[in-house]
mmCIF file of C-alpha atoms and ligand atoms in Angstrom:
data_model
loop_
_atom_site.group_PDB
_atom_site.id
_atom_site.type_symbol
_atom_site.label_atom_id
_atom_site.label_comp_id
_atom_site.label_asym_id
_atom_site.label_seq_id
_atom_site.Cartn_x
_atom_site.Cartn_y
_atom_site.Cartn_z
ATOM 1 C CA MET H 1 0.072 -0.045 0.044
ATOM 2 C CA SER H 2 1.237 3.260 -1.065
ATOM 3 C CA LEU H 3 1.083 5.852 1.781
ATOM 4 C CA HIS H 4 1.182 9.824 1.571
ATOM 5 C CA ILE H 5 1.534 12.790 3.788
ATOM 6 C CA GLY H 6 -1.941 13.432 4.784
ATOM 7 C CA ASP H 7 -3.316 10.219 4.833
ATOM 8 C CA ILE H 8 -4.648 8.255 7.963
ATOM 9 C CA ALA H 9 -1.712 6.181 9.280
ATOM 10 C CA PRO H 10 -3.388 2.844 8.895
ATOM 11 C CA ASP H 11 -4.210 0.867 12.266
ATOM 12 C CA PHE H 12 -3.303 -2.393 13.110
ATOM 13 C CA GLN H 13 -2.654 -5.097 15.908
ATOM 14 C CA GLN H 14 0.850 -7.016 16.112
ATOM 15 C CA ASP H 15 2.966 -8.386 18.983
ATOM 16 C CA SER H 16 5.455 -6.244 20.447
ATOM 17 C CA THR H 17 8.356 -6.550 23.254
ATOM 18 C CA GLU H 18 5.583 -4.830 25.379
ATOM 19 C CA GLY H 19 2.821 -7.086 24.295
ATOM 20 C CA SER H 20 0.108 -7.164 21.746
ATOM 21 C CA LEU H 21 -0.262 -3.573 20.544
ATOM 22 C CA SER H 22 -3.159 -1.941 18.644
ATOM 23 C CA PHE H 23 -1.460 1.127 17.022
ATOM 24 C CA HIS H 24 -4.318 3.467 17.237
ATOM 25 C CA LYS H 25 -5.229 2.659 20.852
ATOM 26 C CA TRP H 26 -1.602 2.344 21.880
ATOM 27 C CA LYS H 27 -1.051 5.992 20.480
ATOM 28 C CA GLY H 28 -4.093 7.592 21.919
ATOM 29 C CA ASN H 29 -4.145 11.342 21.088
ATOM 30 C CA SER H 30 -0.240 11.399 21.302
ATOM 31 C CA TRP H 31 2.285 12.034 18.460
ATOM 32 C CA ALA H 32 3.899 8.927 17.057
ATOM 33 C CA VAL H 33 7.356 7.911 15.419
ATOM 34 C CA LEU H 34 6.976 4.466 13.685
ATOM 35 C CA PHE H 35 10.362 3.131 12.143
ATOM 36 C CA SER H 36 11.305 0.020 10.723
ATOM 37 C CA HIS H 37 14.728 -1.989 10.927
ATOM 38 C CA PRO H 38 15.959 -4.136 8.355
ATOM 39 C CA LYS H 39 16.826 -7.043 10.514
ATOM 40 C CA ASN H 40 17.605 -7.951 14.315
ATOM 41 C CA PHE H 41 21.142 -8.438 15.323
ATOM 42 C CA THR H 42 22.717 -5.975 12.751
ATOM 43 C CA PRO H 43 25.065 -3.412 13.767
ATOM 44 C CA VAL H 44 23.759 -0.024 12.415
ATOM 45 C CA CYS H 45 19.965 -1.226 13.862
ATOM 46 C CA THR H 46 21.654 -1.924 17.239
ATOM 47 C CA THR H 47 23.077 1.764 17.233
ATOM 48 C CA GLU H 48 19.812 3.611 16.022
ATOM 49 C CA LEU H 49 17.736 1.651 18.944
ATOM 50 C CA GLY H 50 20.286 2.673 21.553
ATOM 51 C CA GLU H 51 19.909 6.313 20.407
ATOM 52 C CA ALA H 52 16.144 6.257 20.089
ATOM 53 C CA SER H 53 16.017 5.085 23.505
ATOM 54 C CA ARG H 54 18.673 7.480 24.830
ATOM 55 C CA LEU H 55 16.344 10.348 23.433
ATOM 56 C CA LYS H 56 13.347 9.148 25.219
ATOM 57 C CA PRO H 57 13.071 12.321 27.292
ATOM 58 C CA GLU H 58 13.066 14.496 24.362
ATOM 59 C CA PHE H 59 10.441 12.463 22.659
ATOM 60 C CA ASP H 60 8.223 12.644 25.910
ATOM 61 C CA LYS H 61 8.897 16.608 25.949
ATOM 62 C CA ARG H 62 6.943 17.042 22.593
ATOM 63 C CA ASN H 63 4.223 14.151 23.554
ATOM 64 C CA VAL H 64 5.557 11.694 21.187
ATOM 65 C CA LYS H 65 5.453 7.894 21.585
ATOM 66 C CA VAL H 66 8.228 5.806 20.087
ATOM 67 C CA LEU H 67 7.493 2.514 17.904
ATOM 68 C CA GLY H 68 10.086 0.381 16.372
ATOM 69 C CA LEU H 69 9.392 -2.449 13.919
ATOM 70 C CA SER H 70 11.620 -5.659 12.710
ATOM 71 C CA VAL H 71 10.622 -8.507 10.998
ATOM 72 C CA ASP H 72 11.739 -10.843 13.270
ATOM 73 C CA LYS H 73 10.476 -13.036 16.097
ATOM 74 C CA LEU H 74 9.538 -11.890 19.448
ATOM 75 C CA GLU H 75 11.929 -14.135 21.166
ATOM 76 C CA ASP H 76 14.810 -12.692 19.060
ATOM 77 C CA HIS H 77 13.597 -9.093 19.905
ATOM 78 C CA ASP H 78 14.377 -10.256 23.454
ATOM 79 C CA ARG H 79 17.392 -11.623 23.012
ATOM 80 C CA TRP H 80 18.477 -8.705 20.997
ATOM 81 C CA SER H 81 17.313 -6.107 23.562
ATOM 82 C CA LYS H 82 19.798 -7.497 26.145
ATOM 83 C CA ASP H 83 22.776 -6.623 23.233
ATOM 84 C CA ILE H 84 21.080 -3.264 22.960
ATOM 85 C CA HIS H 85 21.436 -2.660 26.528
ATOM 86 C CA GLU H 86 24.893 -3.969 26.846
ATOM 87 C CA THR H 87 26.576 -2.382 23.808
ATOM 88 C CA GLN H 88 24.711 1.005 23.979
ATOM 89 C CA GLY H 89 24.558 1.679 27.516
ATOM 90 C CA THR H 90 20.981 2.156 27.567
ATOM 91 C CA ALA H 91 17.855 -0.365 27.880
ATOM 92 C CA LEU H 92 15.335 -0.309 24.901
ATOM 93 C CA ASN H 93 12.423 1.680 26.667
ATOM 94 C CA PHE H 94 9.594 1.805 23.950
ATOM 95 C CA PRO H 95 7.856 -1.246 21.985
ATOM 96 C CA LEU H 96 9.531 -3.051 19.217
ATOM 97 C CA LEU H 97 6.902 -4.916 16.860
ATOM 98 C CA ALA H 98 7.920 -8.246 15.804
ATOM 99 C CA ASP H 99 6.376 -8.160 12.484
ATOM 100 C CA GLU H 100 7.319 -11.700 11.619
ATOM 101 C CA ASP H 101 4.292 -12.086 9.155
ATOM 102 C CA LYS H 102 5.289 -8.677 7.709
ATOM 103 C CA LYS H 103 1.548 -7.420 8.329
ATOM 104 C CA VAL H 104 2.834 -4.058 9.116
ATOM 105 C CA SER H 105 5.710 -3.846 6.665
ATOM 106 C CA LYS H 106 3.323 -4.658 3.764
ATOM 107 C CA LEU H 107 0.651 -2.316 5.056
ATOM 108 C CA TYR H 108 3.352 0.549 5.280
ATOM 109 C CA ASP H 109 4.960 -0.228 2.136
ATOM 110 C CA MET H 110 8.391 -0.895 4.277
ATOM 111 C CA ILE H 111 9.735 -3.795 1.944
ATOM 112 C CA HIS H 112 11.185 -2.452 -1.364
ATOM 113 C CA PRO H 113 11.679 -5.707 -3.363
ATOM 114 C CA ASN H 114 14.337 -4.161 -5.749
ATOM 115 C CA ALA H 115 16.369 -3.455 -2.830
ATOM 116 C CA ASN H 116 15.571 -6.684 -0.585
ATOM 117 C CA ASP H 117 12.484 -9.021 -0.942
ATOM 118 C CA THR H 118 12.652 -9.755 2.671
ATOM 119 C CA MET H 119 14.087 -7.097 4.733
ATOM 120 C CA THR H 120 12.369 -3.623 5.171
ATOM 121 C CA VAL H 121 14.133 -0.537 4.418
ATOM 122 C CA ARG H 122 14.745 2.061 6.941
ATOM 123 C CA SER H 123 11.325 3.662 6.927
ATOM 124 C CA VAL H 124 10.233 6.789 9.300
ATOM 125 C CA PHE H 125 6.558 7.726 9.607
ATOM 126 C CA ILE H 126 5.676 10.765 11.816
ATOM 127 C CA VAL H 127 2.190 10.829 12.891
ATOM 128 C CA ASP H 128 0.176 13.486 14.502
ATOM 129 C CA PRO H 129 -2.552 13.200 17.261
ATOM 130 C CA ASN H 130 -5.256 12.776 14.713
ATOM 131 C CA ASN H 131 -3.733 9.911 13.180
ATOM 132 C CA LYS H 132 -2.616 11.805 10.062
ATOM 133 C CA ILE H 133 0.925 10.914 8.789
ATOM 134 C CA ARG H 134 3.027 14.256 8.759
ATOM 135 C CA LEU H 135 6.268 12.708 7.468
ATOM 136 C CA ILE H 136 7.596 10.008 5.474
ATOM 137 C CA LEU H 137 11.250 9.164 5.161
ATOM 138 C CA THR H 138 13.050 6.136 3.464
ATOM 139 C CA TYR H 139 16.619 5.517 3.971
ATOM 140 C CA PRO H 140 18.572 2.594 2.557
ATOM 141 C CA ALA H 141 19.504 -0.294 4.889
ATOM 142 C CA SER H 142 23.260 0.633 5.236
ATOM 143 C CA THR H 143 22.692 4.417 6.348
ATOM 144 C CA GLY H 144 21.619 4.869 9.796
ATOM 145 C CA ARG H 145 19.227 7.513 10.325
ATOM 146 C CA ASN H 146 19.525 11.052 12.256
ATOM 147 C CA PHE H 147 17.150 11.141 15.312
ATOM 148 C CA LEU H 148 18.087 14.625 15.668
ATOM 149 C CA GLU H 149 16.700 15.443 12.520
ATOM 150 C CA ILE H 150 13.549 13.438 13.369
ATOM 151 C CA LEU H 151 13.271 15.558 16.580
ATOM 152 C CA ARG H 152 13.674 18.634 14.450
ATOM 153 C CA VAL H 153 11.107 18.003 12.203
ATOM 154 C CA ILE H 154 8.460 17.489 14.825
ATOM 155 C CA ASP H 155 9.655 20.684 16.430
ATOM 156 C CA SER H 156 9.078 22.449 13.113
ATOM 157 C CA LEU H 157 5.387 20.538 12.607
ATOM 158 C CA GLN H 158 4.571 21.564 16.136
ATOM 159 C CA LEU H 159 5.551 25.174 15.476
ATOM 160 C CA THR H 160 3.308 25.177 12.312
ATOM 161 C CA ASP H 161 0.233 23.647 14.132
ATOM 162 C CA ASN H 162 0.543 25.924 17.295
ATOM 163 C CA HIS H 163 1.732 29.288 15.579
ATOM 164 C CA LYS H 164 1.102 29.030 12.110
ATOM 165 C CA VAL H 165 4.884 29.258 11.088
ATOM 166 C CA ALA H 166 7.073 27.637 8.701
ATOM 167 C CA THR H 167 10.692 26.685 8.993
ATOM 168 C CA PRO H 168 13.363 27.791 6.546
ATOM 169 C CA VAL H 169 16.360 25.756 5.257
ATOM 170 C CA ASN H 170 18.674 24.480 8.032
ATOM 171 C CA TRP H 171 16.526 25.836 10.566
ATOM 172 C CA LYS H 172 17.024 24.957 14.396
ATOM 173 C CA ASP H 173 15.333 25.377 17.245
ATOM 174 C CA GLY H 174 15.513 29.343 18.371
ATOM 175 C CA ASP H 175 16.230 30.409 15.071
ATOM 176 C CA ASP H 176 14.126 33.070 12.937
ATOM 177 C CA VAL H 177 10.864 31.359 11.177
ATOM 178 C CA ILE H 178 8.685 32.076 8.278
ATOM 179 C CA ILE H 179 5.096 33.263 8.814
ATOM 180 C CA VAL H 180 2.871 30.802 6.960
ATOM 181 C CA PRO H 181 1.910 32.475 3.256
ATOM 182 C CA SER H 182 -1.885 31.379 3.875
ATOM 183 C CA LEU H 183 -1.913 33.936 6.718
ATOM 184 C CA GLN H 184 -2.773 37.350 5.206
ATOM 185 C CA ASP H 185 -5.034 39.285 7.512
ATOM 186 C CA LYS H 186 -2.851 41.981 9.008
ATOM 187 C CA ALA H 187 -4.957 42.505 12.316
ATOM 188 C CA GLU H 188 -4.394 38.741 12.644
ATOM 189 C CA ILE H 189 -0.735 38.628 11.784
ATOM 190 C CA ASP H 190 0.044 41.546 14.452
ATOM 191 C CA ARG H 191 -1.873 39.434 17.101
ATOM 192 C CA LEU H 192 -0.009 36.479 16.306
ATOM 193 C CA PHE H 193 3.587 38.131 16.295
ATOM 194 C CA PRO H 194 3.521 40.576 18.796
ATOM 195 C CA LYS H 195 7.473 40.494 18.252
ATOM 196 C CA GLY H 196 7.192 41.833 15.050
ATOM 197 C CA TYR H 197 7.854 40.571 11.651
ATOM 198 C CA LYS H 198 10.262 41.519 8.583
ATOM 199 C CA THR H 199 8.610 41.444 5.138
ATOM 200 C CA VAL H 200 11.414 40.636 2.665
ATOM 201 C CA LYS H 201 9.123 39.978 -0.097
ATOM 202 C CA PRO H 202 5.233 39.637 -0.120
ATOM 203 C CA TYR H 203 5.547 35.805 0.477
ATOM 204 C CA LEU H 204 8.650 35.571 2.836
ATOM 205 C CA ARG H 205 7.836 37.266 6.251
ATOM 206 C CA ILE H 206 10.388 36.654 8.990
ATOM 207 C CA THR H 207 9.494 36.528 12.634
ATOM 208 C CA PRO H 208 11.324 35.499 15.961
ATOM 209 C CA GLN H 209 10.326 31.840 16.836
ATOM 210 C CA PRO H 210 7.235 32.582 18.786
ATOM 211 C CA ASN H 211 7.566 30.002 21.600
ATOM 212 C CA LYS H 212 10.828 31.494 22.637
ATOM 213 C CA LYS H 213 11.682 34.100 25.304
HETATM 214 C C1 BEZ W 1 22.735 -2.894 9.786
HETATM 215 O O1 BEZ W 1 21.613 -2.692 10.471
HETATM 216 O O2 BEZ W 1 23.650 -2.747 10.310
HETATM 217 C C2 BEZ W 1 22.625 -3.348 8.200
HETATM 218 C C3 BEZ W 1 21.296 -4.106 7.669
HETATM 219 C C4 BEZ W 1 21.344 -4.245 6.671
HETATM 220 C C5 BEZ W 1 22.357 -4.053 5.660
HETATM 221 C C6 BEZ W 1 23.324 -3.296 6.036
HETATM 222 C C7 BEZ W 1 23.561 -3.004 7.691
#
């Protein structure tokens, strides 16, 4: 199934390291990051799961639940979790789906047969509190993802939802942002951006990040 930004993230039920998991029920009205791993007991995946666990306080701060997926057996996940703890210095602190029957991998189009017909690629889905897909990333199996970039996108999406701003190239938390082009009412702009804004072009209006002092 081919999924797009703006689609409702399909619901599913699958076994995980924290028991049987129903995606929408488990997620509730949080944000979620769902990401796939090509295979258990592989080096890149091991480092990624360590880093995602280390960053749990950052995900919690943003009301984001993290959910990993690998197409291996639950018993293997349990054995692999011990290796992750031992080698990455942090225990796995979010559920890892045991997608042995590939139900979720197929539903989310995580298997790209011309790359490999059994393992998943490294997919990332960011899903919002309304269960809408807000980001889709696809990385090759041999390239570990940048979880700080995933947090950066979540910050950007939350700024858009809460403050009607977009984030420019290479934006990082605290930098100036852009008033969304759809906002045209001058009185509303003045009300929403009391720190002021600079009109570089009618379509490019820069303002200090609204949720910073
Ligand atoms: C890894 O996770 O380390 C990996 C998986 C597949 C291909 C290459 C590396």
